[in-house]
Coordinates of C-alpha atoms in Angstrom, one line a residue:
M1 CA 26.3 25.9 3.4
S2 CA 25.8 22.8 5.4
V3 CA 23.6 23.1 8.5
K4 CA 24.7 21.1 11.6
A5 CA 22.0 18.9 13.0
T6 CA 20.7 19.9 16.4
R7 CA 21.1 17.6 19.4
F8 CA 17.4 16.7 19.2
Q9 CA 17.6 15.9 15.5
T10 CA 20.6 13.7 16.1
K11 CA 18.9 11.9 19.0
N12 CA 15.8 11.3 16.9
H13 CA 17.8 10.0 14.0
N14 CA 19.7 7.6 16.2
N15 CA 16.5 6.5 17.9
Q16 CA 14.9 5.6 14.6
L17 CA 18.0 3.9 13.4
I18 CA 18.1 1.7 16.5
L19 CA 14.4 1.0 16.4
K20 CA 14.6 0.0 12.7
T21 CA 17.5 -2.3 13.4
I22 CA 15.7 -4.0 16.3
Y23 CA 12.5 -4.3 14.3
H24 CA 14.1 -6.0 11.3
S25 CA 16.8 -8.1 13.2
A26 CA 15.1 -9.1 16.4
P27 CA 15.9 -10.9 18.6
I28 CA 19.1 -8.8 18.8
S29 CA 21.5 -7.7 21.6
R30 CA 22.5 -4.1 22.3
A31 CA 26.1 -4.9 21.2
A32 CA 24.8 -6.3 17.9
V33 CA 22.7 -3.1 17.4
A34 CA 25.8 -1.0 18.0
R35 CA 27.8 -3.0 15.5
S36 CA 25.0 -2.8 12.9
T37 CA 24.3 0.9 13.3
L38 CA 28.0 2.0 14.0
L39 CA 26.8 3.9 17.0
T40 CA 28.6 3.8 20.3
R41 CA 27.5 1.3 22.9
P42 CA 26.6 4.0 25.5
T43 CA 24.4 5.7 22.9
V44 CA 22.7 2.5 22.0
S45 CA 22.3 1.6 25.7
S46 CA 20.8 5.0 26.6
Q47 CA 18.3 5.1 23.7
V48 CA 17.3 1.4 24.1
N49 CA 16.4 2.2 27.7
D50 CA 14.2 5.1 26.5
L51 CA 12.5 2.7 24.0
I52 CA 12.0 0.2 26.8
E53 CA 10.5 2.8 29.0
S54 CA 8.1 3.8 26.2
G55 CA 7.0 0.2 26.0
I56 CA 7.9 -0.2 22.3
V57 CA 11.0 -2.3 22.9
V58 CA 11.1 -5.3 25.3
E59 CA 13.8 -7.6 26.6
V60 CA 13.0 -11.2 25.4
G61 CA 15.6 -13.4 27.0
V62 CA 19.4 -14.0 26.6
G63 CA 21.5 -15.1 23.7
P64 CA 24.6 -17.3 23.5
S65 CA 27.7 -16.1 25.3
E66 CA 30.6 -14.8 23.3
G67 CA 33.0 -15.4 26.1
G68 CA 31.5 -13.2 28.8
K69 CA 28.1 -12.6 30.2
P70 CA 25.3 -13.8 27.9
P71 CA 23.7 -10.8 26.1
T72 CA 20.2 -9.7 26.7
L73 CA 18.1 -9.9 23.6
L74 CA 15.7 -7.2 22.4
D75 CA 12.6 -7.1 20.3
V76 CA 9.8 -4.8 19.4
D77 CA 6.6 -5.3 21.3
S78 CA 4.2 -5.8 18.4
N79 CA 1.2 -4.9 20.5
A80 CA 2.7 -1.8 22.1
R81 CA 0.7 0.5 19.8
N82 CA -2.3 0.3 17.5
L83 CA -2.4 1.6 14.0
I84 CA -5.8 2.6 12.6
C85 CA -6.0 2.1 8.8
V86 CA -8.7 2.8 6.3
D87 CA -9.1 1.7 2.7
I88 CA -11.6 4.0 0.9
G89 CA -12.8 1.8 -1.9
N90 CA -15.4 2.3 -4.5
Q91 CA -18.0 -0.1 -3.2
E92 CA -17.1 -0.2 0.5
F93 CA -14.9 1.5 3.1
R94 CA -12.7 -1.0 5.0
G95 CA -11.1 -0.1 8.3
A96 CA -8.8 -2.1 10.6
I97 CA -6.8 -1.9 13.8
L98 CA -3.3 -3.3 13.1
N99 CA -0.3 -3.9 15.4
L100 CA 3.3 -2.9 14.8
R101 CA 3.9 -6.0 12.7
G102 CA 1.0 -5.4 10.3
K103 CA -1.2 -8.0 11.9
I104 CA -4.9 -7.1 11.8
Q105 CA -6.5 -7.1 15.3
E106 CA -10.0 -5.9 14.4
S107 CA -11.7 -4.9 11.2
R108 CA -14.9 -3.2 10.1
T109 CA -16.6 -2.6 6.7
I110 CA -19.2 0.0 5.7
P111 CA -21.0 -0.2 2.4
A112 CA -20.2 2.8 0.4
E113 CA -21.4 2.3 -3.2
N114 CA -22.5 5.6 -4.8
I115 CA -21.7 7.6 -1.6
T116 CA -19.9 10.8 -2.5
G117 CA -19.0 14.2 -1.3
N118 CA -19.6 15.1 2.4
D119 CA -21.6 11.9 2.8
A120 CA -18.4 9.9 2.1
V121 CA -16.5 12.0 4.6
Q122 CA -19.1 11.2 7.2
Q123 CA -18.8 7.5 6.5
V124 CA -15.0 7.7 7.0
Y125 CA -15.7 9.4 10.4
K126 CA -18.2 6.7 11.3
L127 CA -15.7 4.0 10.5
I128 CA -12.8 5.6 12.4
D129 CA -15.0 6.5 15.3
E130 CA -15.8 2.8 15.8
L131 CA -12.2 1.7 15.5
V132 CA -11.0 4.3 18.0
S133 CA -13.6 3.3 20.4
I134 CA -12.6 -0.4 20.5
S135 CA -8.8 0.2 20.4
Q136 CA -7.1 -1.4 23.5
R137 CA -3.7 0.2 23.0
P138 CA -2.3 3.7 22.5
I139 CA -2.9 4.7 18.8
L140 CA 0.3 5.6 16.9
G141 CA -1.6 7.2 14.0
I142 CA -4.3 6.9 11.4
G143 CA -3.5 5.9 7.8
I144 CA -5.8 6.5 4.9
G145 CA -5.6 5.0 1.4
T146 CA -7.9 6.6 -1.1
P147 CA -8.3 6.6 -4.9
G148 CA -7.5 9.8 -6.7
L149 CA -4.8 12.4 -7.0
I150 CA -3.4 13.0 -3.5
N151 CA -1.0 15.5 -2.0
P152 CA 0.4 13.5 1.0
E153 CA 2.6 16.3 2.2
L154 CA -0.4 18.7 2.7
G155 CA -2.9 15.9 3.3
I156 CA -5.2 17.1 0.5
V157 CA -7.2 15.0 -1.9
R158 CA -6.7 17.1 -5.0
R159 CA -9.2 15.1 -7.1
S160 CA -11.1 11.9 -6.6
V161 CA -13.6 11.5 -9.4
N162 CA -15.6 8.6 -8.0
L163 CA -15.9 10.2 -4.5
D164 CA -16.6 13.7 -5.9
W165 CA -13.8 15.2 -3.8
T166 CA -11.9 18.2 -5.0
Q167 CA -9.2 19.9 -2.9
L168 CA -10.5 18.2 0.2
P169 CA -8.3 18.9 3.2
L170 CA -8.8 15.4 4.6
R171 CA -5.8 15.4 6.9
Q172 CA -6.9 18.6 8.6
L173 CA -10.4 17.4 9.1
L174 CA -9.2 14.1 10.6
E175 CA -6.5 15.8 12.8
E176 CA -9.1 18.2 14.2
R177 CA -11.5 15.4 15.0
Y178 CA -9.1 12.8 16.4
Q179 CA -6.0 14.8 17.6
L180 CA -3.8 12.0 16.2
P181 CA -1.1 11.9 13.4
I182 CA -2.8 11.4 10.1
H183 CA -1.0 10.0 7.0
L184 CA -2.7 10.0 3.6
G185 CA -1.8 8.3 0.3
N186 CA -3.2 7.2 -3.0
D187 CA -4.5 3.6 -2.7
S188 CA -2.3 2.2 -5.5
Q189 CA 0.8 3.9 -4.1
V190 CA 0.3 2.7 -0.6
A191 CA -0.5 -0.8 -2.0
A192 CA 3.0 -0.8 -3.6
L193 CA 4.4 0.1 -0.2
A194 CA 2.6 -2.8 1.3
E195 CA 4.2 -5.2 -1.1
F196 CA 7.6 -3.8 -0.4
V197 CA 7.3 -4.0 3.3
F198 CA 5.1 -7.1 3.9
G199 CA 4.6 -8.9 0.6
R200 CA 6.4 -10.6 -2.3
A201 CA 8.8 -7.6 -2.8
R202 CA 10.1 -7.4 0.7
D203 CA 13.5 -8.7 -0.5
S204 CA 13.6 -6.3 -3.5
K205 CA 14.7 -2.7 -3.7
N206 CA 12.4 -1.9 -6.7
V207 CA 8.9 -2.9 -7.4
I208 CA 5.9 -1.8 -9.5
L209 CA 2.4 -2.7 -8.4
I210 CA -0.6 -2.4 -10.7
K211 CA -4.0 -2.3 -8.8
V212 CA -6.9 -3.3 -11.0
G213 CA -10.4 -2.6 -9.8
Q214 CA -13.2 -0.2 -10.9
G215 CA -10.3 2.0 -11.7
I216 CA -6.6 1.2 -12.5
G217 CA -3.6 2.7 -11.0
S218 CA 0.0 1.7 -10.1
G219 CA 2.5 2.4 -7.4
I220 CA 6.3 2.5 -7.9
V221 CA 9.0 1.8 -5.4
L222 CA 12.5 2.7 -6.5
D223 CA 15.5 2.0 -4.3
G224 CA 13.2 1.5 -1.3
S225 CA 11.4 4.8 -1.7
L226 CA 7.9 5.4 -3.0
V227 CA 7.9 7.5 -6.2
L228 CA 5.2 10.2 -6.0
G229 CA 6.2 12.5 -8.9
D230 CA 6.3 16.3 -8.9
G231 CA 2.5 16.5 -8.8
Y232 CA 2.1 13.3 -6.7
G233 CA 0.5 11.5 -9.6
A234 CA 3.2 9.0 -10.5
G235 CA 1.6 5.7 -11.6
E236 CA -1.7 7.1 -12.7
I237 CA -1.9 4.9 -15.7
G238 CA -5.6 4.4 -15.9
Q239 CA -6.1 7.1 -18.6
V240 CA -3.2 5.9 -20.8
V241 CA -4.4 5.1 -24.3
V242 CA -4.0 1.4 -25.1
E243 CA -6.0 1.2 -28.4
N244 CA -6.7 3.4 -31.4
I245 CA -9.3 2.2 -33.8
A246 CA -10.0 4.6 -36.7
G247 CA -9.2 7.5 -34.4
N248 CA -11.3 6.3 -31.5
L249 CA -9.0 6.2 -28.5
S250 CA -9.6 3.8 -25.6
T251 CA -7.9 4.1 -22.2
L252 CA -6.6 1.3 -20.0
E253 CA -9.5 1.7 -17.6
A254 CA -12.1 1.6 -20.4
M255 CA -10.6 -1.7 -21.7
A256 CA -9.3 -3.5 -18.6
S257 CA -11.0 -2.3 -15.4
T258 CA -13.4 -4.6 -13.6
R259 CA -16.2 -2.1 -14.1
S260 CA -15.8 -2.1 -17.9
L261 CA -15.4 -5.8 -18.1
I262 CA -18.5 -6.4 -16.0
K263 CA -20.5 -4.2 -18.4
K264 CA -19.2 -6.0 -21.5
A265 CA -19.7 -9.4 -20.0
Q266 CA -23.3 -8.6 -19.0
K267 CA -24.0 -7.5 -22.5
V268 CA -22.6 -10.8 -23.9
L269 CA -24.5 -12.9 -21.3
G270 CA -27.7 -11.0 -21.4
F271 CA -28.1 -10.9 -17.6
E272 CA -26.6 -9.0 -14.6
A273 CA -23.8 -11.4 -13.8
T274 CA -21.6 -10.9 -10.8
W275 CA -17.8 -10.7 -11.1
S276 CA -17.4 -14.2 -9.8
E277 CA -20.0 -15.5 -12.2
I278 CA -18.2 -13.9 -15.1
V279 CA -14.7 -15.2 -14.1
E280 CA -16.1 -18.7 -13.7
H281 CA -18.1 -18.7 -16.9
N282 CA -16.5 -21.0 -19.5
S283 CA -18.0 -19.7 -22.7
K284 CA -15.8 -18.8 -25.6
E285 CA -17.1 -15.2 -25.7
I286 CA -16.3 -14.6 -22.0
K287 CA -12.8 -16.2 -22.3
E288 CA -12.1 -13.8 -25.2
L289 CA -13.0 -10.8 -23.0
L290 CA -10.8 -12.1 -20.2
D291 CA -7.9 -12.6 -22.6
K292 CA -8.2 -9.1 -23.8
V293 CA -7.9 -7.8 -20.2
G294 CA -4.5 -9.5 -20.1
H295 CA -3.6 -8.0 -23.5
Y296 CA -4.3 -4.4 -22.5
L297 CA -2.6 -4.8 -19.1
G298 CA 0.3 -6.2 -21.0
I299 CA 0.6 -3.0 -23.0
A300 CA 0.7 -1.0 -19.8
V301 CA 3.3 -3.4 -18.4
A302 CA 5.4 -3.0 -21.5
N303 CA 5.4 0.8 -21.1
L304 CA 6.3 0.5 -17.4
I305 CA 9.2 -1.9 -18.2
A306 CA 10.5 0.5 -20.9
A307 CA 10.2 3.5 -18.6
F308 CA 11.7 2.0 -15.4
N309 CA 13.3 -1.4 -16.3
I310 CA 12.1 -2.8 -13.0
H311 CA 12.3 -6.6 -12.9
H312 CA 9.4 -7.1 -10.4
I313 CA 5.8 -6.2 -11.3
I314 CA 2.9 -7.3 -9.1
I315 CA -0.8 -7.4 -10.1
S316 CA -3.4 -6.9 -7.4
G317 CA -7.2 -6.7 -7.3
R318 CA -10.0 -8.9 -8.2
V319 CA -8.5 -9.6 -11.6
S320 CA -6.3 -12.2 -9.9
Q321 CA -9.3 -14.5 -9.9
I322 CA -8.9 -14.8 -13.6
G323 CA -5.8 -16.9 -12.8
E324 CA -2.6 -17.8 -14.5
S325 CA -4.0 -17.2 -18.0
L326 CA -4.1 -13.5 -17.2
L327 CA -0.4 -13.4 -16.3
E328 CA 0.4 -15.4 -19.4
N329 CA -1.4 -12.9 -21.6
I330 CA 0.2 -10.0 -19.8
C331 CA 3.7 -11.4 -20.4
K332 CA 3.0 -12.3 -24.0
T333 CA 1.8 -8.9 -24.9
A334 CA 4.6 -7.1 -22.9
R335 CA 7.2 -9.0 -24.8
Q336 CA 5.6 -7.9 -28.1
Y337 CA 5.5 -4.2 -27.1
T338 CA 8.9 -3.7 -25.6
I339 CA 12.4 -5.0 -26.0
S340 CA 12.0 -8.8 -25.5
T341 CA 15.2 -9.1 -23.4
M342 CA 13.9 -6.6 -20.9
A343 CA 10.5 -8.3 -20.8
D344 CA 12.0 -11.7 -20.3
E345 CA 14.0 -10.4 -17.3
T346 CA 10.8 -9.2 -15.6
T347 CA 8.8 -11.2 -13.2
V348 CA 5.0 -10.5 -13.3
E349 CA 3.0 -12.2 -10.5
F350 CA -0.1 -11.7 -8.4
S351 CA -0.1 -10.0 -5.0
S352 CA 0.0 -12.3 -1.9
L353 CA -1.7 -9.7 0.3
G354 CA -5.3 -10.1 -0.9
N355 CA -8.0 -7.6 0.2
E356 CA -5.8 -6.3 3.0
I357 CA -3.2 -4.8 0.7
V358 CA -4.3 -1.1 1.1
L359 CA -4.7 -1.5 4.9
L360 CA -1.2 -2.9 5.1
G361 CA 0.1 -0.1 3.0
C362 CA -1.5 2.4 5.3
S363 CA 0.2 0.7 8.3
A364 CA 3.5 0.8 6.5
L365 CA 2.9 4.6 5.9
I366 CA 2.4 5.1 9.6
L367 CA 5.4 3.0 10.6
K368 CA 7.7 4.9 8.2
N369 CA 6.5 8.4 9.2
E370 CA 6.1 7.9 13.0
L371 CA 8.9 5.5 13.8
G372 CA 11.2 5.6 10.8
I373 CA 10.6 1.9 10.2
Q374 CA 10.4 0.6 6.6

């Protein structure tokens, strides 16, 4: 039996539809909003007035006349609200204040290598405390991107090995402390959302992002929606086996993560080289190691192509410093391990969002959940 929407639900739906239209099509007139949304002009006019009163929408001038009075144009005031976003990384926690268009206003970084358990939670508090204290605008919400298996509906970190978090009610802890809307997501999944909203995939309906760092994960966007899976672990490809030598199984993270590569390279070089030193080293041995990273990522890409047949795959993380040779090796291996026609139809490229990708993904998470904008 169908359930009729309440007046409040209908108004909220229309409000989000109008705001989304203005956000993506500005500058735009009220009449054009009505045509685009198929809502009546009185409905649009009433709800636009509410949005103007809230400060989120502003009038920005007049457009060309269509035979009568020139229309007043609308836009979203990018600085009407602040979004506080946090990227809980393995070596550092990064936080930022962003505006409604995903522009970073302020940012802070806290070293976090080897910080786990409650100490890690306290570092998250410290970072958010500072960002809240310097915010100059009303805060729309707080977004958190963290590694591990996350239940975003309940706001629980089910398991994050590197942080030593198990069944951590992170949303509840943050809501009690800050009295603000909290939105939580796996870092690779929100990074995929960032590419879809702000990056190279903003003109696509489907995209897969593979995030390569000390761990490896992926995020999948299908028909504009983030795929979470029944247990919220869709895209957890780090533990997928990519090599079997005499019964010894090796996972993608063991063969292609930056952590594993640094260990192997330091063994070859005989000294504790940094990631940048390894990538810039031109010895034959190091080049072979870097080529193998592309090979193993190519196996993962082949599996993703076969499973989803998505034509747009993006690689993010420090591995992008390896350069075009990495993409060439990924594509070469992917073509060998799946149907060549499907591989040839797939574009594999580096992310354009750099180190801000998880922060931007968190902002997209807040915009979607609080304003219906995506």
